Every structure is written in structure tokens, then in C-alpha cells.
CSV table of C-alpha atoms and ligand atoms in Angstrom, one decimal:
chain,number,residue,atom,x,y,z
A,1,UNK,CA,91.9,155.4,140.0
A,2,UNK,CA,88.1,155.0,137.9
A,3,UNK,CA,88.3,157.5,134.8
A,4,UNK,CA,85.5,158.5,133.4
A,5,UNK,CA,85.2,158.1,129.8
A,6,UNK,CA,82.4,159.8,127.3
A,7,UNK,CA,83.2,159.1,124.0
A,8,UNK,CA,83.1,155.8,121.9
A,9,UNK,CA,87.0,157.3,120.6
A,10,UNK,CA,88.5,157.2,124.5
A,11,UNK,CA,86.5,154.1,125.7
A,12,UNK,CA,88.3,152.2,122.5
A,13,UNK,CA,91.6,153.4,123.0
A,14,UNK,CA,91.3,152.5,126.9
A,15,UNK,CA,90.1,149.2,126.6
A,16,UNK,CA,93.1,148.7,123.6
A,17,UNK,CA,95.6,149.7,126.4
A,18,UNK,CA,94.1,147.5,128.9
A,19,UNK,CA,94.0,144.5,126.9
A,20,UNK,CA,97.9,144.9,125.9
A,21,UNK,CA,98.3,144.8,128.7
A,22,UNK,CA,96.6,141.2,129.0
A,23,UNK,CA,94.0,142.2,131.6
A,24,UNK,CA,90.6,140.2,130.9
A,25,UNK,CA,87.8,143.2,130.9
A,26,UNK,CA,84.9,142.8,132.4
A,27,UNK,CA,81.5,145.2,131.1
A,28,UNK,CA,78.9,145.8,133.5
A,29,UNK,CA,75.8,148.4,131.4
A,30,UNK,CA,73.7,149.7,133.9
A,31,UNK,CA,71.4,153.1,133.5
A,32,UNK,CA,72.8,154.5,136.5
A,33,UNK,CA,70.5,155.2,139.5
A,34,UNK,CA,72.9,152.7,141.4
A,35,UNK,CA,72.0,150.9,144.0
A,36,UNK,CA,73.0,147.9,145.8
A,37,UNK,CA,71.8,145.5,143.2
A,38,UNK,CA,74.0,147.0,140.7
A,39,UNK,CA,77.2,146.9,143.1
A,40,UNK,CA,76.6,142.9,143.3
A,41,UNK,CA,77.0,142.8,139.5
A,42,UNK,CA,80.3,145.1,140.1
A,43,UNK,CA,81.4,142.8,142.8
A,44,UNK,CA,81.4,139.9,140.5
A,45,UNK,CA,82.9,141.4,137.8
A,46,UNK,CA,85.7,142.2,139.9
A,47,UNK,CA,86.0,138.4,140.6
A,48,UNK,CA,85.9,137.2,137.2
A,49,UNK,CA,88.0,139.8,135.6
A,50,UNK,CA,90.7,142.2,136.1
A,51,UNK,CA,89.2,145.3,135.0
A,52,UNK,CA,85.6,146.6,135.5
A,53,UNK,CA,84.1,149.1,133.0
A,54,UNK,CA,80.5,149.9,134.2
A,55,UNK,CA,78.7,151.5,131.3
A,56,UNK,CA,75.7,154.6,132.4
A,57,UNK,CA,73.1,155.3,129.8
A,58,UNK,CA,69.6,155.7,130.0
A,59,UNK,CA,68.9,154.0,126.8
A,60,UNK,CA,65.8,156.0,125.1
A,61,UNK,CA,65.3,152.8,122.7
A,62,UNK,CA,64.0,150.9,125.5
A,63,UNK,CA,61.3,153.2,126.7
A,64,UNK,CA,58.0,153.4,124.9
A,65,UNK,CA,55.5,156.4,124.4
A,66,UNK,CA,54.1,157.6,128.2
A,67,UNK,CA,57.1,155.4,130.1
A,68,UNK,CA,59.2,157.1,132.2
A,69,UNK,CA,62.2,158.1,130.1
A,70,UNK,CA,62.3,161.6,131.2
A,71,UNK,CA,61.8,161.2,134.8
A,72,UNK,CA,64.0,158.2,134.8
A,73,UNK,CA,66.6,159.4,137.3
A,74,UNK,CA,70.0,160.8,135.5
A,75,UNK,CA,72.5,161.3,138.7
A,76,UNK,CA,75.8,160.7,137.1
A,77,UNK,CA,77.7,162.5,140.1
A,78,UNK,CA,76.2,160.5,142.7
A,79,UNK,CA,76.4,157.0,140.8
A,80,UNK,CA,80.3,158.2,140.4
A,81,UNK,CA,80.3,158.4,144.3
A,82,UNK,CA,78.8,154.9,144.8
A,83,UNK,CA,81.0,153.5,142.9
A,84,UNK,CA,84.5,155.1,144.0
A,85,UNK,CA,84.7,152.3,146.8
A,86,UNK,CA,84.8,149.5,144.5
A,87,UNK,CA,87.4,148.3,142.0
A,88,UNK,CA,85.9,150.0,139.0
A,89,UNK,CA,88.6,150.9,136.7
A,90,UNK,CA,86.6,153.1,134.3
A,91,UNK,CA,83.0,154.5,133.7
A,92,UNK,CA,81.7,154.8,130.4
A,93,UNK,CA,78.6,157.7,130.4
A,94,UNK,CA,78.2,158.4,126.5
A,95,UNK,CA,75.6,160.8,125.5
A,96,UNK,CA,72.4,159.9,123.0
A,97,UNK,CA,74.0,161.8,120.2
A,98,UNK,CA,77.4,159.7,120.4
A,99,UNK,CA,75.9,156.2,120.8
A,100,UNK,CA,73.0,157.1,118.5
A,101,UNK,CA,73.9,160.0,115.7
A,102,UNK,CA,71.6,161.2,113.8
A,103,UNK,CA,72.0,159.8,110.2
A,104,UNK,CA,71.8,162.1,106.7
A,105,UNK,CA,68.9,160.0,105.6
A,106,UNK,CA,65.7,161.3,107.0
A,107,UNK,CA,63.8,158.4,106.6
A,108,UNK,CA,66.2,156.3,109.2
A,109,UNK,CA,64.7,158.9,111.7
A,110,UNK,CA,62.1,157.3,114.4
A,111,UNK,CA,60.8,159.4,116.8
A,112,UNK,CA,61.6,157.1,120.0
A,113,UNK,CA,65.1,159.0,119.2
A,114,UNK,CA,66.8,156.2,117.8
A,115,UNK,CA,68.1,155.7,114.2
A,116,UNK,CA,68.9,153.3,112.1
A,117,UNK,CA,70.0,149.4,112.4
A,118,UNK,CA,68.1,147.8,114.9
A,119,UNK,CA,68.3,144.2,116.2
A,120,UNK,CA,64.5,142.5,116.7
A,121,UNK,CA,64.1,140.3,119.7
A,122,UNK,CA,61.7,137.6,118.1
A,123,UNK,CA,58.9,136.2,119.4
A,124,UNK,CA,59.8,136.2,123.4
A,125,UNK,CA,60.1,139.6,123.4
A,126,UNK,CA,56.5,140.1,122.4
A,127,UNK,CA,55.4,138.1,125.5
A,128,UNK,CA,55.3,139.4,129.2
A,129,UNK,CA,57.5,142.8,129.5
A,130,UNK,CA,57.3,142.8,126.1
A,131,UNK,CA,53.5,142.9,125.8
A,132,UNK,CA,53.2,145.6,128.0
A,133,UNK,CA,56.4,147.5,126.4
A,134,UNK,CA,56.0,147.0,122.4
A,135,UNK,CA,59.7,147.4,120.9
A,136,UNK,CA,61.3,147.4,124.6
A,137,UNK,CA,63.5,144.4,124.2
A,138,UNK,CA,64.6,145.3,120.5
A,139,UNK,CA,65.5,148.7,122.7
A,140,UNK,CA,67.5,146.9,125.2
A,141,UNK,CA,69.4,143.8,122.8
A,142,UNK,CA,70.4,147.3,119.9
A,143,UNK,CA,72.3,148.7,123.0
A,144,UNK,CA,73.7,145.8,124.6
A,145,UNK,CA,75.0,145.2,121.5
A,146,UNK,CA,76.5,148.1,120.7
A,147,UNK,CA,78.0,147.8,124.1
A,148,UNK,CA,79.5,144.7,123.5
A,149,UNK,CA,80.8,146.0,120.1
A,150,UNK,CA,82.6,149.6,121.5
A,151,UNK,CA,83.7,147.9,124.7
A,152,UNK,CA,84.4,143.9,123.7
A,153,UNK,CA,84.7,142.8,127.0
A,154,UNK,CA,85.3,139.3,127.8
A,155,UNK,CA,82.5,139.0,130.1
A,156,UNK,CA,79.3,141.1,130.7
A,157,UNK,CA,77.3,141.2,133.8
A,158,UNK,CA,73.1,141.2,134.0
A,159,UNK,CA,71.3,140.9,136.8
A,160,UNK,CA,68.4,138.0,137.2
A,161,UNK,CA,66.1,140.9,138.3
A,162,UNK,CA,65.3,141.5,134.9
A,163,UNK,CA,64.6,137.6,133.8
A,164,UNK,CA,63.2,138.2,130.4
A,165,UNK,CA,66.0,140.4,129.7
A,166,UNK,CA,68.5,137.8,130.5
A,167,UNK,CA,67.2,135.1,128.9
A,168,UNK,CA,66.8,137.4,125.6
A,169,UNK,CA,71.0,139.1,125.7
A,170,UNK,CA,71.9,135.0,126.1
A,171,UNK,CA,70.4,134.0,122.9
A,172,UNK,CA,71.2,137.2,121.0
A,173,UNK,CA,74.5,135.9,122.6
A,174,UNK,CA,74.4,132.6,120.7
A,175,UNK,CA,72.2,133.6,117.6
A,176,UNK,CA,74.5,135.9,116.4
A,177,UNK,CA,77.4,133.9,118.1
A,178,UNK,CA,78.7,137.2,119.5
A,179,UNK,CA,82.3,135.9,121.8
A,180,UNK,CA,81.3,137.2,125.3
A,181,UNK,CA,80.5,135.3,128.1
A,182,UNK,CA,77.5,135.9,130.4
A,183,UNK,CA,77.5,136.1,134.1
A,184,UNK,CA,74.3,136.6,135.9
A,185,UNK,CA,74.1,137.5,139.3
A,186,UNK,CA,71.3,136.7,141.6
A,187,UNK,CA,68.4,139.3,143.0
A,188,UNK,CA,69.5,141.3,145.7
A,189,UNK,CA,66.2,142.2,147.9
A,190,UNK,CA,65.3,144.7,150.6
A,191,UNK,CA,65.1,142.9,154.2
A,192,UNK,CA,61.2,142.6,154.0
A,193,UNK,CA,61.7,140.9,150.3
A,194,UNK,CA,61.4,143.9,147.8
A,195,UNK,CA,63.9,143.0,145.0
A,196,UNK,CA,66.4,146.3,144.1
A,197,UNK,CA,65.3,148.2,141.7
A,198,UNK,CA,65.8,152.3,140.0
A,199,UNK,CA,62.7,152.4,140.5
A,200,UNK,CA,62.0,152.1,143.8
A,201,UNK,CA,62.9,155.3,144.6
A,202,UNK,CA,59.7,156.4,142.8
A,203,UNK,CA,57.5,154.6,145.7
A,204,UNK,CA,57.0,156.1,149.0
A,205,UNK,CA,57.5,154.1,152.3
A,206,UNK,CA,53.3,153.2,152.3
A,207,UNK,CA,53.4,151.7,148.9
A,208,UNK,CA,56.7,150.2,149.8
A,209,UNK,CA,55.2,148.0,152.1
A,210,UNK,CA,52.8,147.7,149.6
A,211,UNK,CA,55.4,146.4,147.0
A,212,UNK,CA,56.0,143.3,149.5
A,213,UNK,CA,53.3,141.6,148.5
A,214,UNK,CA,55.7,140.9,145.1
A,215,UNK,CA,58.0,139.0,146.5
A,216,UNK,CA,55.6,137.3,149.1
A,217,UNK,CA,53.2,136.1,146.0
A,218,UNK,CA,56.6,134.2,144.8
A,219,UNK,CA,57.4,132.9,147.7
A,220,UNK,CA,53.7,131.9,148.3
A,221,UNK,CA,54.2,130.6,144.5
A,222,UNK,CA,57.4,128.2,145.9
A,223,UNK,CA,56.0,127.4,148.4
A,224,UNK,CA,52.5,125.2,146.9
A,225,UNK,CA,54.9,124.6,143.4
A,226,UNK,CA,55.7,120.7,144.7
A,227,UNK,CA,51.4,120.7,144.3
A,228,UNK,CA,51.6,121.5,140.7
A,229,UNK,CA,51.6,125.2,138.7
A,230,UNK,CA,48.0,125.5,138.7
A,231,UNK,CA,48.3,125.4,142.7
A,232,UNK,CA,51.6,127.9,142.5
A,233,UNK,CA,49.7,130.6,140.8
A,234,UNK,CA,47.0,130.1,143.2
A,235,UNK,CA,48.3,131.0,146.0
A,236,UNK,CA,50.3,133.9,144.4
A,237,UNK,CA,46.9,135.0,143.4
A,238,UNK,CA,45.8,134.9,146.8
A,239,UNK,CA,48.6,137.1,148.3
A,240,UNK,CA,48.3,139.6,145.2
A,241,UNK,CA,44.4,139.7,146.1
A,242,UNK,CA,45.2,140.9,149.7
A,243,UNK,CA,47.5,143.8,148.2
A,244,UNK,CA,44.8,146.3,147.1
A,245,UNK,CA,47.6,148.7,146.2
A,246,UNK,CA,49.5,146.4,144.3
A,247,UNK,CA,47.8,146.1,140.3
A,248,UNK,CA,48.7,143.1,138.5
A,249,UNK,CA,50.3,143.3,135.1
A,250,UNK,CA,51.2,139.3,135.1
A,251,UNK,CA,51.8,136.6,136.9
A,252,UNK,CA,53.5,133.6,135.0
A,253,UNK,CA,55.1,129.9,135.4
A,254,UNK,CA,58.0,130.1,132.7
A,255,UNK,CA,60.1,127.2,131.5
A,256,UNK,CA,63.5,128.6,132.2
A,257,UNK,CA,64.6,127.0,128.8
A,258,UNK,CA,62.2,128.6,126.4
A,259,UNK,CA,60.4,131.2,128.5
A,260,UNK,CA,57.5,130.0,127.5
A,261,UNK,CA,54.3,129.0,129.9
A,262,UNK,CA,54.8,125.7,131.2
A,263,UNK,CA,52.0,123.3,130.8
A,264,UNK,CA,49.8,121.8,133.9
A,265,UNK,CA,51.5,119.0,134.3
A,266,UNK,CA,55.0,120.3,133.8
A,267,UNK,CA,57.8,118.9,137.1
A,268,UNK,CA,61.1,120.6,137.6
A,269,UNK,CA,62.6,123.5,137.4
A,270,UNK,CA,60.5,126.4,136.6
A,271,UNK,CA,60.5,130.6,136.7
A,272,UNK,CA,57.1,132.4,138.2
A,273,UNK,CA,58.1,136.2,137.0
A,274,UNK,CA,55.5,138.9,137.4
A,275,UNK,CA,54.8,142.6,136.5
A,276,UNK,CA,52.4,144.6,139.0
A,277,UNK,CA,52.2,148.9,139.2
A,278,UNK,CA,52.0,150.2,142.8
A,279,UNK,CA,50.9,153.7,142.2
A,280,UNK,CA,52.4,154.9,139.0
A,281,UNK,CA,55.5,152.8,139.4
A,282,UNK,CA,56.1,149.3,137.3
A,283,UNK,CA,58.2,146.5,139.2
A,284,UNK,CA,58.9,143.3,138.2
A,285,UNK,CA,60.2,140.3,140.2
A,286,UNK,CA,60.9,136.2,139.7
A,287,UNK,CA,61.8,133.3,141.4
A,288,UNK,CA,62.7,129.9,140.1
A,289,UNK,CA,60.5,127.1,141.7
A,290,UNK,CA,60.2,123.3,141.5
A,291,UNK,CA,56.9,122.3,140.3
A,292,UNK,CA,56.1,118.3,141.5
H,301,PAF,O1,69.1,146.4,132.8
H,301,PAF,C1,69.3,147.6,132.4
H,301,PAF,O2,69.6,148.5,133.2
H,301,PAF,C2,69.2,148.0,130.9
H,301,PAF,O3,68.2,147.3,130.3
H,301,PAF,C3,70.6,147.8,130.2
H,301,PAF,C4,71.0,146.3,130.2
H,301,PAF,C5,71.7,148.6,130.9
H,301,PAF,C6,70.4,148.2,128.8
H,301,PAF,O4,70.1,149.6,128.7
């Protein structure tokens, strides 16, 4: 049966149990909003470990000034619903005030609602998302870790939606040589390409078809990468041009490695990620390519 758990006290003592136990715990952190994308990483967890915790918390460290924390859907009842088919052995939903308490000193206060120790994200984290969402990645890596630290799974699960993300938790993984291992599970889309996302529930079925042209500018991208990068973001230019709806944040040829812009003449492996808004609403997408 999947228990819910709120507090940092319960979660503790439940993982403890499990782990006596000698079951190898797997940690999937989500924000809830789940959709099918989210039940791939609950899927694999279930293969690589023995128990799943899926964590729920819309983290109001990662959202900036004028982003969409408060209209970021909160539907605890109905994520707990999704996930009752699968082999989820517990749900951890803690509130703001438990997995960030307000400290006695006021000048640890910051108004985006979180206090105190914070980890910084370095250079990367400046670039694409980053760019656009100043402080989002130090945001995201303060709660994973604290995550990692309450829960100390074995293995945590991230999806490659969110690329820059990723690559960020694996070296905060192996800077601060914190012992989990890292599974990443690959994008699940929509049948006419549209990766998964929370947010797509903000877009309605015009801008939808709209929001295509994401996925197609990456596939476009693959498809003239044996060319050269200059002739991948080309012809993703060309399909982004044809979307009027769709407004382009970035569109970028990554070395996986670094995620850093890859040079003209770079061959191989390499990650085209974008940003674009349809309407209001912020996607992002990537694909690896091979650039010849
Ligand atoms: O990818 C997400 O949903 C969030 O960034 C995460 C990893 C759960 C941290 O809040």
C-alpha cells in the first residue's frame, strides 16, 4: 500500500525501516502535476530498486519574480490517484515551512521564500534556462539536495526533458561527491512530438499544435547535423520561422560533456536544447544529434 508521508520526522523513520530491511530505495522528486513523463521515471525506478519514494513539492526556490509559482498546478489528490497503479511504496508531499523553516536570524530571510544555506550552480547555470531564470538552478540543486539528504536513496530518477537540469544534479553529484547514483530516463512525447511537460496543460489545443514546431525544429536539427552545426541550426531556424505562434527563447548545439556551445567544426555527439513561449507558457525540449 503507498503511504503518504509529510514530514521530514516520518519520511526518516520510513526509509530507516525500509533499509533494515535491506530494500535498495529508489527517490523520484517531482512537483506533482503528473503526467506520463513522470510515470516513465516511476517505472524505472521500480526496475532498479525495490522501493519507490516519489517526492511532491513545488519548490518556490526555483521560480523567479513574475514565473508561475502560484499558478503552478498543486493537485496532490489527483497525482495520489495516478500513481496508486504503480509500485510506489510511499509519497513524500512536505510543506514550504517543513523543508524550508523560517530561521531566528532576519537577515537569512530572502523574499523568494527561501532561507538560508544555499548551493550555487556555477557558471552553467547562468547559461540557457539559466539566463532566462537568474538563481533557478541554485533553486532546483538546494532542493535536490536536501532531498537526497532526508530521503538517501540509492538511486534518484531525472528526466532528460529537463537537459540542463540533468547535467547540473550529475556534477553537484560528483563535486560534492554526494553517494547516489543517477538514472535518467529518456523524453516521453505526445504522438505529434510535443515532449511531456506540467505545463502543457497551460496551452490550449490551437497552441498545441502550435508547440509542434518544438520538436520538429530538433528533428529538422538531426536531420541536416551530418552537414555540420551551422546547417543544424539552420534548418531548426527554418521550422521555428514557420511557427508564428511559437517565440524563441534559444536554440543551441551543446557539447553533452560540458554544456557548452560547440564550435563550427565540432563532429560527434552533440545536444540541440531550446526554450520557446507559446502564448504565456515556457517549454523546453532537446535532442542529441551527430554533427559530421
Ligand atoms: O524537474 C523537476 O520537477 C524539479 O526541478 C525537481 C527536480 C523536482 C526539483 O524541484
Amino acid at each position: 500500500m503507498m503511504r503518504v508521508v509529510e514530514t521530514i520526522s516520518q519520511v526518516r523513520d520510513w526509509v530507516a525501516e525500509t533499509r533494515a530491511a535491506g530494500a535498495r530505495v529508489a527517490l523520484v522528486p517531482t512537483m506533482g502535476a503528473l503526467h506520463a513523463g513522470h510515470l516513465a521515471l516511476v517505472e524505472r525506478a521500480g526496475a532498479v530498486a525495490d522501493v519507490t519514494i516519489v517526492s511532491i513539492f513545488v519548490n518556490p526556490l526555483q521560480f523567479g519574480p513574475g514565473e508561475d509559482l502560484e499558478r503552478y498546478p498543486r493537485m496532490l489528490d489527483a497525482d495520489l490517484r495516478t500513481l496508486a497503479p504503480f509500485p510506489v511504496s510511499a509519497v513524500f508531499a512536505p510543506s514550504v515551512e517543513d523543508l524550508y523553516p523560517v530561521r531566528s536570524h532576519p537577515a537569512d530571510e530572502s523574499p523568494s521564500g527561501g532561507r538560508g544555506t544555499r548551493v550555487t550552480a556555477g557558471h552553467v547555470a547562468t547559461l540557457f534556462e539559466g539566463a532566462t531564470r537568474p538563481g533557478h538552478f541554485d533553486g532546483v540543486l538546494t532542493v535536490v539536495s536536501k532531498l537526497l539528504n532526508i530521503v538517501r536513496p540509492d538511486v534518484v530518477l531525472f528526466g532528460q526533458k529537463d537537459a540542463q537540469q540533468v547535467f547540473l544534479v550529475k556534477r553537484m553529484m560528483a563535486d560534492l561527491n554526494v553517494p547516489v547514483t543517477v538514472e535518467v530516463v529518456p523524453i516521453v512525447r505526445e504522438d505529434g512530438g510535443l515532449a511531456l511537460s506540467s505545463r502543457n496543460r497551460y496551452l490550449s489545443a490551437q497552441q498545441k499544435q502550435s508547440a509542434v514546431a518544438l520538436s520538429a525544429s530538433l528533428a529538422a536539427a538531426a536531420a541536416s547535423a551530418p552537414a555540420g552545426r551551422d546547417e543544424a541550426l539552420a534548418a531548426a531556424q527554418q521550422v521555428l520561422g514557420a511557427a508564428p505562434a511559437v517565440r524563441l527563447d534559444y536554440f543551441a548545439i551543446v557539447d553533452p560533456d560540458t554544456f557548452l556551445p560547440v564550435a563550427a567544426d565540432h563532429r560527434g555527439l552533440a545536444l540541440a536544447v531550446l526554450a520557446a513561449y507559446v502564448g504565456t507558457t515556457r517549454l523546453i525540449d532537446n535532442r542529441l544529434i551527430t554533427l559530421g
